[in-house]
CSV table of C-alpha atoms in Angstrom, one decimal:
chain,number,residue,atom,x,y,z
T,18,MET,CA,0.0,0.0,0.0
T,19,GLU,CA,1.7,3.2,-1.1
T,20,ILE,CA,1.5,6.9,-0.5
T,21,HIS,CA,3.5,8.4,-3.2
T,22,GLY,CA,4.7,11.9,-3.7
T,23,ARG,CA,6.3,14.4,-6.1
T,24,HIS,CA,9.3,15.1,-3.9
T,25,ARG,CA,10.0,11.8,-2.3
T,26,ARG,CA,12.1,11.7,0.9
T,27,SER,CA,12.3,9.2,3.7
T,28,ARG,CA,10.2,10.0,6.8
T,29,ARG,CA,9.3,8.1,9.9
T,30,ASN,CA,5.6,7.7,10.9
T,31,LEU,CA,4.8,7.1,14.5
T,32,VAL,CA,1.0,6.9,14.1
T,33,ALA,CA,-0.1,4.1,11.8
T,34,ARG,CA,0.8,0.5,12.0
T,35,GLY,CA,1.2,-2.6,9.8
T,36,THR,CA,1.4,-2.1,6.0
T,37,LEU,CA,0.0,1.4,6.3
T,38,ALA,CA,2.7,2.4,8.7
T,39,PHE,CA,5.3,0.8,6.4
T,40,VAL,CA,4.1,2.9,3.4
T,41,LEU,CA,4.0,6.1,5.3
T,42,ALA,CA,7.4,5.6,6.9
T,43,THR,CA,9.2,4.7,3.7
T,44,MET,CA,7.3,7.1,1.4
T,45,GLY,CA,9.5,8.6,-1.3
T,46,ALA,CA,12.7,6.7,-0.9
T,47,ILE,CA,13.5,7.0,-4.6
T,48,GLY,CA,13.5,10.8,-5.2
T,49,CYS,CA,11.9,13.8,-6.8
T,50,GLY,CA,9.0,12.9,-9.1
T,51,GLU,CA,9.7,9.2,-9.2
T,52,THR,CA,6.3,7.8,-8.8
T,53,PRO,CA,5.4,4.6,-10.5
T,54,ARG,CA,3.7,4.9,-13.9
T,55,GLY,CA,0.8,2.7,-12.8
T,56,ASP,CA,-0.7,1.6,-16.1
T,57,GLY,CA,1.6,3.9,-17.8
T,58,GLY,CA,1.7,5.5,-21.2
T,59,SER,CA,0.9,9.1,-22.0
T,60,ALA,CA,-0.8,11.6,-19.6
T,61,PRO,CA,-4.4,10.4,-19.1
T,62,SER,CA,-6.7,12.6,-21.1
T,63,ASP,CA,-9.3,12.9,-18.3
T,64,VAL,CA,-6.9,14.2,-15.7
T,65,ALA,CA,-8.0,17.6,-14.4
T,66,LEU,CA,-4.9,19.7,-14.1
T,67,ASP,CA,-4.3,22.9,-12.1
T,68,PRO,CA,-4.6,25.9,-14.5
T,69,GLU,CA,-1.1,26.9,-13.7
T,70,VAL,CA,0.2,23.4,-14.5
T,71,GLU,CA,-2.0,23.1,-17.6
T,72,LYS,CA,-0.5,26.4,-18.9
T,73,LEU,CA,3.0,25.2,-18.2
T,74,LEU,CA,2.5,21.9,-19.9
T,75,HIS,CA,0.7,23.5,-22.8
T,76,ASP,CA,3.6,25.9,-23.4
T,77,LEU,CA,6.2,23.2,-23.2
T,78,ARG,CA,4.2,20.9,-25.5
T,79,ASP,CA,3.8,23.7,-28.0
T,80,ARG,CA,7.6,24.3,-27.9
T,81,ALA,CA,8.3,20.6,-28.4
T,82,ASP,CA,5.8,20.3,-31.2
T,83,ALA,CA,7.3,23.3,-32.9
T,84,ASN,CA,10.8,21.9,-32.6
T,85,PRO,CA,10.3,18.1,-33.2
T,86,ARG,CA,14.0,17.6,-33.6
T,87,ASP,CA,15.0,19.4,-30.4
T,88,ALA,CA,15.9,16.9,-27.8
T,89,ASN,CA,16.1,19.5,-25.0
T,90,ALA,CA,12.5,20.6,-25.7
T,91,ALA,CA,11.3,17.1,-25.4
T,92,GLY,CA,13.4,16.6,-22.2
T,93,GLN,CA,12.2,19.7,-20.5
T,94,LEU,CA,8.6,18.6,-21.2
T,95,GLY,CA,9.5,15.3,-19.6
T,96,LEU,CA,10.9,17.1,-16.5
T,97,ALA,CA,7.6,19.1,-16.3
T,98,TYR,CA,5.5,15.9,-16.6
T,99,ASP,CA,7.7,14.2,-14.0
T,100,ALA,CA,7.5,17.1,-11.5
T,101,ASN,CA,3.7,17.1,-11.8
T,102,SER,CA,3.2,13.4,-11.2
T,103,LEU,CA,2.6,12.3,-14.8
T,104,PRO,CA,5.3,9.7,-14.9
T,105,GLY,CA,3.9,7.8,-17.9
T,106,ALA,CA,4.0,10.9,-20.1
T,107,ALA,CA,7.4,11.8,-18.6
T,108,LEU,CA,8.9,8.5,-19.6
T,109,ASP,CA,7.6,8.9,-23.1
T,110,ALA,CA,9.1,12.4,-23.3
T,111,TYR,CA,12.5,11.3,-21.9
T,112,GLU,CA,12.6,8.4,-24.3
T,113,THR,CA,11.9,10.8,-27.2
T,114,ALA,CA,14.7,13.1,-26.0
T,115,ALA,CA,17.1,10.2,-25.7
T,116,ALA,CA,16.4,9.1,-29.3
T,117,LEU,CA,16.7,12.7,-30.6
T,118,ASN,CA,20.1,13.2,-28.9
T,119,PRO,CA,21.8,9.9,-28.1
T,120,GLY,CA,24.8,11.9,-26.8
T,121,ASP,CA,23.1,13.6,-23.9
T,122,PRO,CA,23.5,11.5,-20.8
T,123,ARG,CA,20.6,13.1,-18.9
T,124,TRP,CA,17.7,11.6,-20.8
T,125,PRO,CA,18.6,7.9,-20.5
T,126,TYR,CA,19.3,8.7,-16.8
T,127,HIS,CA,15.8,9.9,-16.3
T,128,VAL,CA,14.5,6.9,-18.2
T,129,ALA,CA,16.4,4.7,-15.8
T,130,ARG,CA,15.0,6.5,-12.8
T,131,LEU,CA,11.4,6.0,-13.9
T,132,ARG,CA,11.9,2.4,-14.9
T,133,ALA,CA,13.3,1.7,-11.5
T,134,ALA,CA,10.4,3.5,-9.8
T,135,GLU,CA,8.0,1.1,-11.5
T,136,GLY,CA,10.0,-1.9,-10.4
T,137,ASP,CA,11.9,-2.7,-13.7
T,138,LEU,CA,15.4,-2.7,-12.3
T,139,GLU,CA,16.9,-4.6,-15.2
T,140,GLY,CA,15.4,-2.1,-17.6
T,141,ALA,CA,16.7,0.7,-15.4
T,142,LEU,CA,20.2,-0.7,-15.4
T,143,ALA,CA,20.1,-1.0,-19.2
T,144,ALA,CA,19.2,2.7,-19.6
T,145,LEU,CA,21.7,3.7,-17.0
T,146,GLU,CA,24.5,1.9,-18.8
T,147,ILE,CA,24.1,4.5,-21.6
T,148,THR,CA,24.4,7.3,-19.2
T,149,LEU,CA,27.5,5.9,-17.6
T,150,ARG,CA,29.2,5.4,-21.0
T,151,LEU,CA,28.4,9.0,-21.9
T,152,GLN,CA,29.3,10.6,-18.6
T,153,PRO,CA,31.3,8.3,-16.4
T,154,ASP,CA,32.0,11.0,-13.8
T,155,TYR,CA,28.4,11.6,-12.6
T,156,ALA,CA,28.5,10.1,-9.1
T,157,PRO,CA,24.7,9.8,-8.6
T,158,ALA,CA,24.5,7.5,-11.6
T,159,HIS,CA,27.1,5.1,-10.2
T,160,TRP,CA,25.3,5.3,-6.8
T,161,ARG,CA,22.0,4.3,-8.4
T,162,HIS,CA,23.8,1.5,-10.4
T,163,GLY,CA,25.1,0.1,-7.1
T,164,ARG,CA,21.8,0.4,-5.3
T,165,TRP,CA,19.9,-1.4,-8.1
T,166,ALA,CA,22.5,-4.1,-8.5
T,167,PHE,CA,22.5,-4.6,-4.7
T,168,ASP,CA,18.7,-5.0,-4.7
T,169,LEU,CA,19.1,-7.6,-7.4
T,170,GLY,CA,21.6,-9.5,-5.3
T,171,ARG,CA,24.5,-8.8,-7.6
T,172,LEU,CA,27.0,-7.8,-4.9
T,173,ASP,CA,30.2,-7.8,-7.0
T,174,GLU,CA,28.6,-5.4,-9.5
T,175,ALA,CA,27.2,-3.2,-6.8
T,176,GLU,CA,30.6,-3.1,-5.0
T,177,GLN,CA,32.4,-2.0,-8.2
T,178,ALA,CA,29.8,0.8,-8.8
T,179,PHE,CA,30.1,2.1,-5.2
T,180,ARG,CA,33.9,2.1,-5.4
T,181,VAL,CA,33.7,4.3,-8.5
T,182,CYS,CA,31.3,6.6,-6.6
T,183,GLU,CA,33.6,6.7,-3.6
T,184,LYS,CA,36.5,7.8,-5.8
T,185,LEU,CA,34.3,10.6,-7.3
T,186,GLU,CA,33.1,11.7,-3.9
T,187,PRO,CA,35.9,10.9,-1.4
T,188,ASP,CA,34.4,13.0,1.4
T,189,ALA,CA,30.8,11.9,1.0
T,190,PRO,CA,29.1,9.2,3.1
T,191,TYR,CA,27.0,7.6,0.5
T,192,ALA,CA,29.4,5.1,-1.0
T,193,PRO,CA,31.0,3.9,2.3
T,194,ILE,CA,27.5,3.2,3.8
T,195,GLU,CA,26.5,1.1,0.8
T,196,LEU,CA,29.9,-0.7,0.7
T,197,ALA,CA,29.4,-1.5,4.4
T,198,ARG,CA,26.0,-3.0,3.6
T,199,ILE,CA,27.8,-5.3,1.1
T,200,ASP,CA,30.4,-6.2,3.8
T,201,LEU,CA,27.5,-7.3,6.0
T,202,GLN,CA,26.0,-9.3,3.3
T,203,ARG,CA,29.3,-11.2,2.9
T,204,GLY,CA,29.6,-11.7,6.7
T,205,GLU,CA,32.5,-9.3,7.1
T,206,PRO,CA,31.4,-7.0,9.9
T,207,GLU,CA,34.9,-5.8,10.8
T,208,ALA,CA,35.3,-4.3,7.3
T,209,ALA,CA,31.9,-2.6,7.6
T,210,ILE,CA,32.9,-1.1,11.0
T,211,GLU,CA,36.2,0.1,9.6
T,212,ARG,CA,34.3,1.9,6.8
T,213,LEU,CA,31.6,3.5,9.0
T,214,GLU,CA,33.4,4.7,12.1
T,215,PRO,CA,35.1,7.5,10.2
T,216,VAL,CA,31.7,8.4,8.6
T,217,VAL,CA,30.0,8.9,12.0
T,218,ARG,CA,33.0,10.8,13.4
T,219,ARG,CA,32.7,13.3,10.5
T,220,ASP,CA,29.0,13.5,10.9
T,221,PRO,CA,27.6,12.5,14.3
T,222,GLU,CA,24.0,13.2,13.0
T,223,ASP,CA,24.2,10.7,10.1
T,224,THR,CA,21.5,8.3,11.4
T,225,LEU,CA,21.7,6.0,8.4
T,226,ALA,CA,25.4,5.4,9.0
T,227,TYR,CA,24.7,4.7,12.7
T,228,HIS,CA,21.9,2.3,11.7
T,229,VAL,CA,24.2,0.2,9.5
T,230,LEU,CA,27.1,0.5,12.0
T,231,ALA,CA,24.8,-1.0,14.7
T,232,ALA,CA,24.1,-3.9,12.4
T,233,ALA,CA,27.9,-4.4,11.9
T,234,TYR,CA,28.6,-4.3,15.7
T,235,ARG,CA,25.8,-6.9,16.2
T,236,GLN,CA,27.1,-9.2,13.5
T,237,ALA,CA,30.6,-8.9,15.1
T,238,GLY,CA,29.1,-9.9,18.5
T,239,ASP,CA,29.7,-6.5,20.2
T,240,VAL,CA,26.2,-6.1,21.6
T,241,ASP,CA,27.1,-3.1,23.8
T,242,ALA,CA,28.6,-1.1,20.9
T,243,ALA,CA,25.5,-2.0,18.8
T,244,ARG,CA,23.2,-0.6,21.5
T,245,GLU,CA,25.3,2.6,21.8
T,246,ALA,CA,25.1,3.1,18.0
T,247,LEU,CA,21.3,2.6,18.1
T,248,THR,CA,21.0,5.5,20.5
T,249,HIS,CA,21.9,7.8,17.5
T,250,THR,CA,19.2,6.4,15.2
T,251,ASP,CA,16.0,7.8,16.7
T,252,ALA,CA,15.7,10.6,14.1
T,253,PRO,CA,14.4,9.8,10.6
T,254,LYS,CA,17.1,8.0,8.5
T,255,ARG,CA,18.6,9.7,5.5
T,256,THR,CA,17.9,7.6,2.5
T,257,ASP,CA,18.1,10.3,-0.2
T,258,ARG,CA,21.2,11.9,-1.7
T,259,PRO,CA,21.8,15.0,-3.8
T,260,ASP,CA,21.1,14.5,-7.5
T,261,PRO,CA,21.3,17.7,-9.6
T,262,TRP,CA,19.9,16.1,-12.7
T,263,ARG,CA,16.9,14.8,-10.9
T,264,ASP,CA,16.4,18.0,-9.0
T,265,GLU,CA,16.5,20.1,-12.2
T,266,GLY,CA,12.7,19.4,-12.6
T,267,ALA,CA,11.8,21.1,-9.3
T,268,ARG,CA,11.3,24.4,-11.0
T,269,TYR,CA,8.4,22.9,-12.9
T,270,ARG,CA,6.5,21.9,-9.8
T,271,VAL,CA,3.7,24.5,-9.6
T,272,GLY,CA,0.2,25.1,-8.4
T,273,PHE,CA,-1.8,21.9,-7.6
T,274,ALA,CA,1.3,19.7,-7.8
T,275,ALA,CA,3.2,21.9,-5.2
T,276,GLU,CA,0.2,21.9,-2.8
T,277,LEU,CA,-0.3,18.2,-3.2
T,278,GLU,CA,3.3,17.6,-2.4
T,279,ARG,CA,2.9,19.6,0.8
T,280,GLY,CA,-0.1,17.4,1.8
T,281,ILE,CA,1.8,14.2,1.0
T,282,ALA,CA,4.8,15.4,3.0
T,283,LEU,CA,2.6,15.9,6.1
T,284,LEU,CA,1.2,12.3,5.7
T,285,GLY,CA,4.7,11.0,5.4
T,286,GLU,CA,5.6,12.7,8.7
T,287,GLY,CA,2.7,11.0,10.4
T,288,LYS,CA,0.6,14.2,10.5
T,289,LEU,CA,-2.4,12.5,9.1
T,290,GLN,CA,-5.2,15.0,9.8
T,291,PRO,CA,-3.4,18.1,8.4
T,292,GLY,CA,-2.4,16.1,5.3
T,293,ILE,CA,-5.9,14.7,4.8
T,294,GLU,CA,-7.4,18.2,5.1
T,295,ILE,CA,-5.1,19.5,2.3
T,296,LEU,CA,-5.9,16.5,0.0
T,297,GLU,CA,-9.7,16.9,0.7
T,298,ARG,CA,-9.5,20.6,-0.2
T,299,LEU,CA,-7.6,19.8,-3.4
T,300,ARG,CA,-10.0,17.0,-4.4
T,301,THR,CA,-12.8,19.6,-4.9
T,302,GLY,CA,-11.0,21.0,-7.9
T,303,HIS,CA,-9.4,17.7,-9.0
T,304,PRO,CA,-11.9,14.9,-8.4
T,305,ASN,CA,-10.2,12.4,-10.7
T,306,ASP,CA,-6.5,13.0,-10.0
T,307,VAL,CA,-5.3,9.5,-9.4
T,308,SER,CA,-2.3,10.4,-7.3
T,309,LEU,CA,-4.4,12.5,-5.0
T,310,LEU,CA,-7.1,9.8,-4.7
T,311,SER,CA,-4.6,7.1,-4.0
T,312,ASN,CA,-2.8,9.1,-1.3
T,313,LEU,CA,-6.1,10.3,0.2
T,314,GLY,CA,-7.6,6.8,0.3
T,315,THR,CA,-4.4,5.4,1.9
T,316,ALA,CA,-4.4,8.2,4.5
T,317,TYR,CA,-8.0,7.5,5.4
T,318,CYS,CA,-7.2,3.9,6.0
T,319,ALA,CA,-4.1,4.8,8.1
T,320,ALA,CA,-6.4,7.0,10.2
T,321,GLY,CA,-8.8,4.1,10.7
T,322,ARG,CA,-11.5,5.3,8.3
T,323,LEU,CA,-11.7,2.2,6.2
T,324,GLY,CA,-15.0,2.8,4.6
T,325,PRO,CA,-14.1,6.2,3.0
T,326,GLY,CA,-10.6,4.8,2.3
T,327,ARG,CA,-12.0,2.0,0.2
T,328,THR,CA,-14.4,4.3,-1.6
T,329,VAL,CA,-11.7,6.7,-2.6
T,330,LEU,CA,-9.3,3.9,-3.7
T,331,GLU,CA,-12.0,2.3,-5.8
T,332,GLN,CA,-12.5,5.7,-7.5
T,333,ALA,CA,-8.8,5.9,-8.2
T,334,LEU,CA,-8.9,2.5,-9.9
T,335,ARG,CA,-11.9,3.5,-11.9
T,336,ALA,CA,-10.0,6.5,-13.1
T,337,ARG,CA,-6.9,4.5,-13.9
T,338,PRO,CA,-7.4,0.7,-13.9
T,339,GLY,CA,-4.2,-1.1,-12.9
T,340,HIS,CA,-2.7,1.8,-11.0
T,341,LEU,CA,-0.3,-0.1,-8.6
T,342,PRO,CA,-0.4,2.2,-5.5
T,343,SER,CA,-4.2,2.1,-5.6
T,344,LEU,CA,-4.3,-1.6,-6.0
T,345,LEU,CA,-2.0,-2.1,-3.1
T,346,GLY,CA,-3.9,0.4,-1.0
T,347,LEU,CA,-7.3,-1.2,-1.7
T,348,MET,CA,-5.8,-4.7,-1.1
T,349,GLU,CA,-4.8,-3.7,2.4
T,350,ALA,CA,-8.1,-1.9,3.1
T,351,LEU,CA,-10.0,-5.0,2.1
T,352,ARG,CA,-7.8,-7.1,4.4
T,353,LEU,CA,-8.3,-4.7,7.3
T,354,SER,CA,-12.0,-4.8,6.7
T,355,GLY,CA,-12.0,-8.6,7.0
T,356,ASP,CA,-12.3,-9.4,3.3
T,357,SER,CA,-9.2,-11.6,3.0
T,358,ALA,CA,-10.5,-13.4,-0.1
T,359,GLY,CA,-11.1,-10.1,-1.8
T,360,ALA,CA,-7.7,-8.8,-0.8
T,361,LEU,CA,-6.0,-11.9,-2.2
T,362,ALA,CA,-7.9,-11.7,-5.5
T,363,LEU,CA,-6.7,-8.2,-5.8
T,364,ALA,CA,-3.2,-9.3,-5.1
T,365,ASP,CA,-3.4,-11.9,-7.9
T,366,ARG,CA,-4.5,-9.1,-10.2
T,367,ALA,CA,-1.7,-6.8,-9.0
T,368,VAL,CA,1.1,-9.3,-9.7
T,369,GLU,CA,-0.4,-10.2,-13.1
T,370,ILE,CA,-0.4,-6.6,-14.2
T,371,HIS,CA,2.9,-5.6,-12.5
T,372,ALA,CA,4.9,-8.8,-12.7
T,373,THR,CA,8.2,-6.9,-12.1
T,374,SER,CA,7.0,-5.1,-9.0
T,375,GLY,CA,8.7,-6.5,-5.8
T,376,GLU,CA,6.2,-4.7,-3.6
T,377,ALA,CA,3.2,-6.3,-5.4
T,378,HIS,CA,4.8,-9.8,-4.9
T,379,ARG,CA,5.6,-8.9,-1.2
T,380,GLN,CA,2.0,-8.0,-0.5
T,381,ARG,CA,0.7,-11.1,-2.1
T,382,ALA,CA,3.2,-13.2,-0.1
T,383,ILE,CA,1.9,-11.7,3.1
T,384,LEU,CA,-1.7,-12.5,2.2
T,385,LEU,CA,-0.8,-16.1,1.2
T,386,GLN,CA,1.0,-16.5,4.5
T,387,ARG,CA,-2.1,-15.3,6.4
T,388,ALA,CA,-4.2,-17.7,4.3
T,389,GLY,CA,-2.0,-20.6,5.5
T,390,ARG,CA,-0.6,-21.3,2.0
T,391,ARG,CA,3.0,-21.6,3.2
T,392,ASP,CA,4.8,-22.9,0.1
T,393,GLU,CA,3.2,-20.3,-2.2
T,394,ALA,CA,4.0,-17.6,0.3
T,395,ILE,CA,7.7,-18.7,0.4
T,396,GLU,CA,7.8,-18.5,-3.4
T,397,GLU,CA,6.3,-15.0,-3.5
T,398,PHE,CA,8.7,-13.7,-0.8
T,399,ASP,CA,11.6,-15.1,-2.7
T,400,ARG,CA,10.3,-13.5,-5.9
T,401,ALA,CA,10.0,-10.1,-4.1
T,402,VAL,CA,13.5,-10.3,-2.9
T,403,ARG,CA,14.8,-11.1,-6.4
T,404,LEU,CA,12.9,-8.1,-7.7
T,405,GLY,CA,14.7,-5.9,-5.1
T,406,ARG,CA,12.1,-5.8,-2.3
T,407,ARG,CA,14.0,-6.4,0.9
T,408,ASP,CA,12.3,-5.2,4.1
T,409,ALA,CA,13.1,-6.7,7.5
T,410,THR,CA,9.6,-7.7,8.4
T,411,SER,CA,9.0,-9.7,5.2
T,412,LEU,CA,12.4,-11.3,5.4
T,413,LEU,CA,11.6,-12.3,9.0
T,414,ALA,CA,8.3,-13.8,7.9
T,415,SER,CA,10.0,-15.6,5.0
T,416,GLY,CA,12.6,-17.0,7.4
T,417,ARG,CA,10.0,-18.3,9.8
T,418,LEU,CA,8.1,-20.0,7.0
T,419,LYS,CA,11.2,-21.7,5.7
T,420,GLY,CA,12.0,-22.8,9.2
T,421,GLU,CA,8.5,-24.3,9.5
T,422,ALA,CA,9.2,-26.2,6.3
T,423,GLY,CA,12.5,-27.5,7.7
T,424,ARG,CA,14.6,-25.5,5.3
T,425,TRP,CA,16.9,-24.2,8.0
T,426,ALA,CA,19.8,-23.0,5.9
T,427,GLU,CA,17.5,-20.9,3.7
T,428,ALA,CA,15.8,-19.6,6.8
T,429,ALA,CA,19.1,-18.5,8.3
T,430,SER,CA,20.0,-16.7,5.0
T,431,ASP,CA,16.7,-14.7,5.1
T,432,LEU,CA,17.0,-13.9,8.8
T,433,ARG,CA,20.6,-12.6,8.3
T,434,LEU,CA,19.3,-10.3,5.5
T,435,ALA,CA,16.5,-9.1,7.9
T,436,LEU,CA,19.1,-8.2,10.5
T,437,ASP,CA,21.3,-6.4,8.0
T,438,VAL,CA,18.2,-4.3,7.1
T,439,ASP,CA,17.2,-3.8,10.8
T,440,PRO,CA,19.6,-4.8,13.5
T,441,THR,CA,17.1,-3.9,16.2
T,442,LEU,CA,14.9,-6.8,15.2
T,443,ASP,CA,15.6,-9.0,18.2
T,444,ARG,CA,12.9,-11.6,17.2
T,445,ALA,CA,14.8,-12.1,13.9
T,446,ARG,CA,18.0,-12.8,15.9
T,447,LEU,CA,16.2,-15.3,18.0
T,448,GLU,CA,14.7,-17.0,15.0
T,449,LEU,CA,18.2,-17.0,13.5
T,450,ALA,CA,19.6,-18.7,16.6
T,451,ARG,CA,17.0,-21.4,16.2
T,452,SER,CA,17.7,-21.9,12.5
T,453,LEU,CA,21.4,-22.2,13.2
T,454,ALA,CA,20.9,-24.6,16.0
T,455,GLU,CA,18.6,-26.8,13.9
T,456,SER,CA,21.1,-26.8,11.0
T,457,GLY,CA,23.9,-27.9,13.3
T,458,ASP,CA,25.9,-24.6,13.7
T,459,GLY,CA,25.8,-24.5,17.5
T,460,ALA,CA,28.6,-22.0,18.0
T,461,ALA,CA,26.9,-19.4,15.8
T,462,ALA,CA,23.6,-20.1,17.4
T,463,GLU,CA,25.1,-19.5,20.8
T,464,ARG,CA,26.4,-16.1,19.7
T,465,GLU,CA,23.0,-15.0,18.4
T,466,LEU,CA,21.2,-16.3,21.4
T,467,ALA,CA,23.5,-14.5,23.8
T,468,ALA,CA,23.0,-11.2,21.8
T,469,VAL,CA,19.3,-11.2,22.7
T,470,ALA,CA,19.5,-12.7,26.2
T,471,ASP,CA,18.9,-9.3,27.9
T,472,ALA,CA,15.9,-8.5,25.7
T,473,LEU,CA,14.3,-11.9,25.4
T,474,GLY,CA,15.9,-14.1,28.0
T,475,ASP,CA,12.6,-14.6,29.8
T,476,HIS,CA,10.6,-15.3,26.6
T,477,PRO,CA,9.5,-18.9,26.2
T,478,GLU,CA,10.9,-19.1,22.7
T,479,TRP,CA,14.4,-18.0,24.0
T,480,GLN,CA,14.2,-20.8,26.6
T,481,ARG,CA,13.1,-23.3,23.9
T,482,VAL,CA,16.2,-22.5,21.8
T,483,ARG,CA,18.4,-22.7,24.8
T,484,ARG,CA,17.1,-26.2,25.6
T,485,LEU,CA,17.5,-27.2,21.9
T,486,LEU,CA,21.2,-26.2,22.0
T,487,ASP,CA,21.7,-28.0,25.3
T,488,GLU,CA,20.1,-31.1,23.9
T,489,LYS,CA,22.3,-31.1,20.8
T,490,GLU,CA,25.4,-30.5,22.9
T,491,ASN,CA,24.5,-33.4,25.2
T,492,ALA,CA,23.8,-35.7,22.3
T,493,ARG,CA,27.4,-35.3,21.0
């Protein structure tokens, strides 16, 4: 379920819970204007645009039509579409600009951004390859290359991209943090610690660096240092980075789009009622704007107003059938309303339309798990991970399911990934201890169990793993 904005930055929501909380808390991790295309294509003809936006787009379209061989005219039109939440039309314009001027690295870069936003990481990397060939010194392009390769599990490729980024930006924290993530994936916490300690010394307010550093300390078995690092992570984590090419489109964000962005920003900060009030006011003049409807419906559900939320999300899907954020929002609203069968049917539709969306597969996996369809749920979680969707809660769920199926080594792999994403997830560490014990790695299981002894030592499951380890030791 997704609240999606024009200017997307990570924010923490302390109000909603469950999937709604996840959406609000992680809203906008991709960047300015990078909303998924939904059912894509050109700008929907029935979208009611703000007069200021309509005039801007009209003038830019006239310029592009009058200069059909001018790549910059097509590209600037793309930036305006992008900034005003018309990503399908933006992608068309960017692709036109790239075809008109194959030597300009910006246009394939924007194509890559929008393909990634709709879940097509392979297509994004193919477009980004053109940019990197044309302008190999643009650090944000290497950073995106690394992030997308990492999400696809291609660690060597990701490492190479981040190392180039690090050379281009030797004093910036972005590449060291990502390289540390790779170290953790490879089970090399000492290397991650060595990378990250200078980062947090330079910037004691870099909460993302502290978050990853805590994971490294945990993996290294230094529980006290991990806890100390976590005391610096209470503020919202920084997940965005400067990107001049992306931000070039900000000047085209006007009128309705700017006000909608303000409302969405409030929702992402957990300020539901003020955000809802802005969207309700905007809805009067823009009753069929899909982005507005999708965000408003999601916000109603997050506020516990499931009836109005369902109504608004259904309206969004009538305006644009197949719109992924609205599908995911309505799916969760149906589940919360007790209609599990309806939610699962909608999930089937979502993955059929959006086969490359990791989030669609993740949501379907959750519903399959709740329906008791374990093997299918495992397959869907794995598919979501392959498509780049790696959140700690889902990896924990996948690890538990694989443990139930007796697939202990696979369970341990998922649980380690979950802890790399969120080192504070003590239940994942406890599940990891059990998986390691069941698979015969008693020493590693002892370390993981000791790491959560203070937090969960009185919990029956902790005691159960303790007995399991003792039994296996005595049986030797």
